[in-house]
């Protein structure tokens, strides 16, 4: 590329050489992901925010961006948006208020949680394990585990009806253990977790937008040998990746499609006809060098109606109980199309006008724009795959994800440049058609190395163009040093005016990956549990109580059956209805606590000293836990939520008589 051309593209010679050097070195790690840039930044703050910086960092103002929107939410005031933030390696989902960026709640999902007992209570263990594969159940048994103790929640996205959020559910994936969860927004608790068989590394996740969710699409990132399609453990040439559609209502797996390459991120269209997945490693290599050798990889497009017809006509193989269709490039499948896109595309984002799909180049400085209206012709064989591309602007180094303001602008994170690029979609289309026009409107520095970004309501037809959040992988000097492990840095950017303005840095723990920004009016959680509506949560405890002739809401009873002891109690501030119970060493004990408070925010808890037991019991909720009384002696149990002036007195004793 000539210097002149580089300048036209807004890339300095120096930043271009940064990647060129990395790719010619062929290796990897450092250069490839811009980590060289990071270490430079470490030693030289002057370049910390990335080479090729077009504009100095906006000066942060604690309360407002000059002339922009106020981010200050005063005491007692409420935020305008909910943010559903992934907890990354923590395995949880986090609820944030925007614009204050205050953390409102942590929702345990793929983790175990000390405060609520998630991963320990009978109710959570049922949800965690009810849709495991038989292999996982065997593994848990052999390992002496009650549930998988970890997960890396990546991509939270809400359910849709008619192209916008309907406030029913949030879904997210666990790449580490190939699972997809659902959070019931009525109680902000995980209500379903399903393990995806056959696939490996469930990564990209997106719900169907129209007519509703519908399907939840989940990408298998890693190629693996797949039963029924000749997959052999010792022959990587026979390995493929698996694309999964889950029924968002039942959380059963609807179908799977076998595909080439490593599926990365996905999205669905606004019409309910197609879904998409970026696909790196078209080489199907097993090393970094091999996996990034090709100049072009793909976006895979899935034709939903054709897939449904294929299922109906029996054109599938049943693999471990799932209907799998052959969508491989070499199979010339009617279910898929492979559109070449520059090197190792990453993010995949549908524009809120429903017209375009953006594929973020990662190792290419470009974002490729597909025109959704051309896909019918592509599947009909009337045009070539690249004919669907209507723009491919060069934005800077390391484009990872793109968000939208609903006014025709797109915002792309540039990982290597540590910048956010704002560009106009129609201008990019004109430039691709040959017009002399620069689609880039503005670039600002972010700190540092951004991955996902998200705008308020930006993945719906109601994109409102108020706020943009950049989720940055590195924070370095932005916060007080927290030791070798630093927080990540989520930055709030005001996009309501003509210019982006950086207004707030928010530290977050390892590592928020994706975010979903939702108008507060779309989400209406209950204020207490509902004994009727949420009876599914404690249905096992209710069945058990019915057999024992116990009414949970009035319970104060100990039932013994052989070496099984069931203790039923209520919690009303400041007392449990059973102040003491006695068991024999070795008994299997189940404690069932029902909080009969009717007032909002009056949560009790049940902690049993010396047994690794604590659980949340919210107003009108029943929680239960089962354990073996191995340790003889007097064991106090107490409420761990400060519920009353006599909260400390809300306790009792379990007496375990030695054998
Ligand atoms: S991917 S940083 Cu796991 Cu969401 Cu792009
Ligand atoms: Cu109940 Cu503290």
XYZ file of C-alpha atoms in Angstrom, residues 138-554:
417
model
C -20.895 -39.126 34.353
C -17.983 -36.700 34.629
C -19.570 -34.896 37.606
C -20.206 -38.187 39.357
C -16.662 -39.435 38.800
C -15.256 -36.099 40.005
C -17.469 -35.865 43.087
C -18.873 -32.545 41.854
C -22.482 -31.394 42.262
C -22.244 -29.096 39.260
C -19.611 -27.667 36.958
C -17.953 -24.997 39.087
C -16.948 -22.569 36.336
C -18.033 -20.977 33.109
C -17.212 -17.866 31.111
C -20.356 -15.990 30.344
C -19.677 -14.041 27.152
C -22.625 -12.705 25.229
C -25.801 -11.612 27.002
C -28.680 -10.742 24.660
C -32.355 -10.214 25.401
C -35.369 -11.883 23.816
C -37.143 -10.031 21.031
C -40.649 -9.601 19.772
C -41.053 -7.733 16.498
C -37.423 -6.508 16.302
C -37.214 -5.047 19.792
C -36.773 -6.221 23.363
C -39.835 -7.775 24.969
C -38.479 -7.929 28.527
C -38.987 -11.680 28.950
C -35.531 -13.226 28.978
C -31.807 -12.718 28.664
C -29.695 -15.449 27.086
C -25.942 -15.983 27.265
C -23.316 -18.558 26.383
C -20.626 -20.408 28.291
C -17.711 -21.096 25.993
C -15.789 -23.079 28.607
C -18.414 -25.789 29.025
C -20.592 -25.441 25.912
C -23.718 -24.196 27.595
C -26.409 -21.601 26.994
C -28.381 -20.058 29.815
C -31.572 -18.111 30.117
C -32.314 -15.520 32.801
C -35.956 -14.881 33.684
C -36.145 -11.084 33.792
C -39.224 -11.280 36.042
C -37.006 -12.398 38.939
C -33.515 -11.745 37.501
C -32.552 -15.348 38.138
C -31.257 -18.019 35.822
C -34.145 -20.334 34.977
C -32.615 -22.645 32.345
C -29.201 -23.911 31.372
C -28.738 -26.257 28.443
C -25.556 -28.025 27.461
C -25.019 -28.188 23.709
C -23.911 -31.622 22.519
C -21.649 -32.153 19.473
C -20.356 -28.559 19.393
C -17.190 -27.232 21.008
C -16.533 -23.754 22.395
C -20.026 -22.219 22.246
C -19.064 -18.614 21.582
C -21.210 -16.246 19.502
C -24.806 -16.084 20.689
C -27.773 -14.111 19.329
C -31.535 -14.397 19.580
C -33.871 -14.275 16.593
C -35.368 -10.768 16.201
C -38.425 -11.424 14.093
C -41.197 -12.358 14.473
C -39.867 -13.208 17.921
C -37.316 -15.276 19.865
C -37.825 -17.883 18.564
C -34.469 -19.355 17.998
C -31.369 -18.587 19.985
C -28.377 -19.102 17.707
C -25.165 -20.412 19.239
C -21.842 -20.806 17.438
C -19.469 -23.663 18.069
C -16.078 -22.042 17.743
C -13.803 -25.052 17.642
C -13.612 -27.710 14.973
C -14.040 -31.198 16.387
C -14.747 -34.692 15.129
C -18.531 -35.054 14.860
C -20.169 -38.494 15.132
C -22.125 -39.500 12.062
C -20.065 -37.290 9.750
C -16.891 -39.365 9.696
C -15.124 -37.356 12.405
C -11.975 -39.116 13.642
C -10.138 -38.042 16.774
C -6.728 -38.602 15.179
C -7.478 -36.838 11.874
C -8.067 -33.057 12.071
C -8.979 -33.034 8.393
C -12.253 -34.634 9.414
C -13.087 -31.987 12.041
C -15.834 -29.384 11.627
C -17.694 -26.833 13.681
C -21.331 -26.955 14.674
C -23.954 -24.180 14.550
C -26.882 -24.643 16.920
C -30.403 -23.229 17.088
C -32.052 -23.499 20.489
C -35.776 -23.001 21.019
C -35.837 -19.862 23.195
C -39.093 -20.942 24.887
C -38.349 -24.549 25.817
C -34.539 -24.265 25.728
C -34.455 -27.537 23.802
C -32.130 -27.823 20.834
C -34.090 -27.303 17.614
C -31.365 -28.276 15.106
C -27.684 -28.102 14.315
C -25.755 -27.440 11.114
C -22.287 -28.783 10.398
C -20.013 -26.059 8.953
C -16.452 -25.329 7.903
C -13.959 -23.244 9.841
C -14.150 -21.781 13.343
C -17.416 -19.930 13.946
C -16.822 -16.747 15.875
C -19.605 -14.209 16.409
C -23.097 -14.238 15.010
C -26.217 -12.222 14.537
C -29.701 -12.638 13.140
C -31.386 -10.438 10.548
C -34.425 -8.233 11.211
C -36.628 -10.220 8.833
C -36.545 -13.684 10.394
C -35.094 -15.236 7.229
C -31.346 -15.484 7.756
C -28.749 -15.745 10.473
C -25.013 -15.162 10.199
C -21.746 -16.215 11.684
C -18.267 -14.901 11.089
C -15.874 -17.710 10.475
C -12.129 -17.561 10.922
C -9.777 -20.444 10.245
C -11.229 -21.361 6.864
C -7.901 -23.199 6.717
C -9.111 -25.484 9.533
C -5.626 -25.224 10.995
C -4.652 -26.105 14.544
C -1.945 -23.491 15.141
C -2.129 -19.697 15.128
C -0.008 -19.558 11.980
C -2.060 -22.135 10.148
C -5.370 -20.655 11.277
C -4.571 -17.153 10.001
C -2.746 -18.040 6.762
C -5.534 -17.230 4.298
C -6.093 -13.640 3.201
C -9.808 -14.230 3.355
C -12.117 -16.176 5.568
C -15.898 -16.201 5.533
C -19.170 -15.161 6.874
C -21.527 -18.123 6.821
C -25.168 -17.288 6.074
C -27.892 -19.683 7.210
C -31.235 -19.876 5.403
C -33.737 -20.567 8.169
C -36.649 -21.594 5.939
C -34.435 -23.998 3.966
C -33.138 -25.501 7.210
C -36.660 -25.966 8.559
C -37.684 -27.610 5.275
C -34.607 -29.864 5.477
C -35.629 -30.966 8.960
C -39.177 -31.653 7.735
C -37.940 -33.677 4.768
C -35.629 -35.758 6.918
C -32.431 -34.429 5.306
C -30.449 -34.723 8.535
C -28.518 -37.136 10.683
C -29.455 -37.650 14.278
C -26.274 -37.068 16.293
C -26.496 -37.638 20.044
C -30.211 -36.903 19.958
C -29.937 -33.741 17.825
C -30.977 -33.311 14.190
C -27.902 -32.163 12.272
C -27.855 -30.914 8.697
C -24.827 -30.771 6.438
C -23.981 -27.141 5.749
C -20.322 -27.549 4.812
C -18.858 -25.457 2.024
C -17.687 -28.557 0.211
C -21.148 -30.111 0.477
C -22.521 -27.203 -1.589
C -25.380 -27.092 0.809
C -28.700 -25.381 0.190
C -28.734 -24.394 3.851
C -25.646 -22.193 3.870
C -23.641 -19.739 1.795
C -20.009 -18.826 2.445
C -19.197 -15.214 1.615
C -15.471 -14.401 1.512
C -14.496 -11.651 3.959
C -10.990 -10.316 4.700
C -8.814 -12.145 7.158
C -10.283 -13.628 10.348
C -13.483 -11.601 10.768
C -14.723 -11.297 14.336
C -17.816 -9.264 15.298
C -21.065 -9.623 13.372
C -23.651 -6.864 13.786
C -26.976 -6.146 12.106
C -27.805 -2.458 11.606
C -31.024 -1.290 13.284
C -32.620 -0.292 9.967
C -32.551 -4.015 9.209
C -30.653 -3.502 5.971
C -27.034 -4.404 6.650
C -24.768 -6.888 8.401
C -21.342 -5.638 9.454
C -18.426 -8.062 9.617
C -15.491 -6.731 11.567
C -12.142 -7.585 9.976
C -9.947 -8.094 13.075
C -6.749 -8.873 11.140
C -7.928 -6.661 8.283
C -8.495 -2.909 8.893
C -11.891 -3.194 7.208
C -15.501 -3.733 8.097
C -17.398 -5.606 5.392
C -21.017 -4.517 4.859
C -23.538 -7.031 3.487
C -26.817 -5.952 1.965
C -29.438 -8.284 3.423
C -31.857 -7.668 0.523
C -29.446 -9.415 -1.860
C -29.387 -12.702 0.013
C -32.442 -14.200 -1.728
C -30.613 -13.856 -5.046
C -27.458 -15.336 -3.578
C -29.282 -18.428 -2.354
C -31.103 -18.652 -5.703
C -27.726 -18.750 -7.442
C -28.389 -15.541 -9.384
C -25.389 -13.643 -7.992
C -21.927 -14.460 -6.663
C -21.160 -14.391 -2.925
C -19.134 -11.154 -3.051
C -21.996 -9.400 -4.923
C -23.747 -9.138 -1.566
C -20.995 -6.810 -0.290
C -21.931 -3.135 -0.646
C -19.156 -1.484 1.358
C -15.816 -2.310 2.944
C -14.469 0.827 4.622
C -10.937 0.846 6.031
C -11.339 2.108 9.568
C -8.114 1.372 11.397
C -6.340 -1.518 13.004
C -8.116 -4.401 14.633
C -11.841 -3.772 14.051
C -13.677 -6.094 16.445
C -17.280 -4.995 16.938
C -19.700 -2.392 15.584
C -22.626 -0.609 17.229
C -25.226 1.804 15.824
C -26.977 5.047 16.729
C -30.112 4.672 14.613
C -29.136 7.826 12.674
C -27.159 5.987 10.019
C -23.838 5.955 11.845
C -21.802 2.988 12.961
C -19.209 2.851 15.742
C -16.431 0.320 15.421
C -13.925 -0.668 18.086
C -10.310 -0.752 16.891
C -8.508 -3.123 19.205
C -4.952 -2.467 18.063
C -5.371 1.295 17.640
C -7.203 1.592 20.996
C -9.823 3.730 19.329
C -13.483 4.035 18.566
C -14.221 4.953 14.946
C -17.507 6.626 14.049
C -18.447 6.238 10.394
C -21.457 6.780 8.197
C -22.925 3.705 6.566
C -24.383 5.344 3.440
C -21.116 7.244 2.880
C -19.205 3.970 3.077
C -21.529 2.480 0.473
C -20.979 5.478 -1.822
C -17.207 5.247 -1.352
C -17.278 1.545 -2.247
C -19.195 2.448 -5.400
C -16.358 4.795 -6.358
C -17.432 8.173 -4.991
C -14.681 10.287 -3.396
C -16.047 10.442 0.098
C -14.579 9.625 3.503
C -17.065 7.676 5.607
C -15.061 8.207 8.824
C -16.605 10.986 10.900
C -14.517 10.867 14.041
C -12.127 8.732 16.037
C -11.528 8.942 19.761
C -9.055 7.151 21.954
C -10.343 4.573 24.386
C -8.296 3.061 27.192
C -7.236 0.517 26.128
C -7.735 -2.159 23.500
C -11.509 -2.218 23.077
C -13.434 -5.398 22.274
C -17.201 -5.162 22.287
C -19.103 -1.925 22.193
C -22.760 -1.328 22.583
C -25.224 1.530 22.119
C -28.481 2.153 23.942
C -31.155 -0.011 22.286
C -28.635 -0.350 19.436
C -29.419 -3.920 18.469
C -33.126 -3.200 18.070
C -35.213 -1.184 15.634
C -35.532 1.351 18.487
C -31.828 2.310 18.534
C -31.902 5.735 20.210
C -28.347 6.990 19.740
C -27.862 8.280 23.303
C -24.950 6.335 24.792
C -22.162 4.090 23.678
C -20.107 1.872 25.967
C -16.665 0.641 24.979
C -15.589 -2.509 26.803
C -11.822 -2.266 26.972
C -9.677 -5.273 27.694
C -6.857 -3.365 29.370
C -7.029 -0.580 31.956
C -3.362 -0.140 32.919
C -3.011 3.350 34.392
C -6.698 4.334 34.402
C -7.315 3.222 37.991
C -5.416 2.845 41.235
C -3.105 -0.116 40.838
C -4.954 -3.186 42.021
C -1.969 -5.508 41.769
C -0.852 -7.726 38.898
C -4.409 -8.529 37.868
C -5.979 -5.288 36.682
C -9.646 -4.569 36.215
C -10.963 -4.054 32.718
C -12.171 -0.589 31.786
C -15.692 0.039 30.503
C -15.978 3.548 29.126
C -19.144 5.521 28.670
C -19.328 7.716 25.587
C -22.002 10.312 24.898
C -23.102 9.942 21.269
C -26.204 12.131 21.421
C -24.494 15.026 19.623
C -22.428 15.239 16.445
C -19.266 14.259 18.275
C -18.505 11.336 20.515
C -17.542 12.436 24.020
C -15.874 10.173 26.524
C -17.472 10.820 29.911
C -16.717 8.007 32.346
C -14.337 5.137 33.153
C -15.767 2.144 34.970
C -13.556 -0.640 36.343
C -14.919 -4.158 36.013
C -13.770 -7.627 37.015
C -12.549 -10.365 34.650
C -13.852 -9.739 32.085
C -16.971 -8.121 30.806
C -17.187 -9.229 27.286
C -20.414 -7.963 25.915
C -23.155 -5.637 27.041
C -26.760 -5.061 26.167
C -28.247 -1.607 26.871
C -31.965 -1.608 27.357
C -34.434 1.212 28.059
C -35.588 0.791 31.670
C -39.246 0.728 30.573
C -38.633 -2.547 28.692
C -37.717 -4.516 31.798
C -40.091 -4.905 34.733
C -38.897 -7.378 37.337
C -41.220 -8.300 40.179
C -40.659 -6.738 43.583
C -41.085 -9.968 45.520
C -41.385 -13.600 44.443
C -44.864 -14.689 43.419
C -46.011 -17.904 45.156
C -48.067 -18.874 42.106
C -46.075 -17.582 39.163
C -42.719 -18.759 40.455
C -43.855 -22.021 42.044
C -41.689 -23.837 39.435
C -38.608 -22.626 41.300
C -39.391 -24.662 44.470
C -41.542 -27.353 42.871
C -39.392 -30.232 44.177
C -39.558 -28.858 47.727
C -43.317 -28.329 47.325
C -43.829 -31.924 46.137
C -41.794 -33.226 49.050
C -43.727 -31.044 51.505
C -47.048 -32.228 50.092
C -46.020 -35.852 50.735
C -45.030 -34.918 54.277
C -48.339 -33.109 54.822
C -46.583 -29.778 55.275
C -47.790 -26.407 54.037
C -44.624 -24.485 53.159
C -46.042 -21.074 54.104
C -46.937 -22.255 57.630
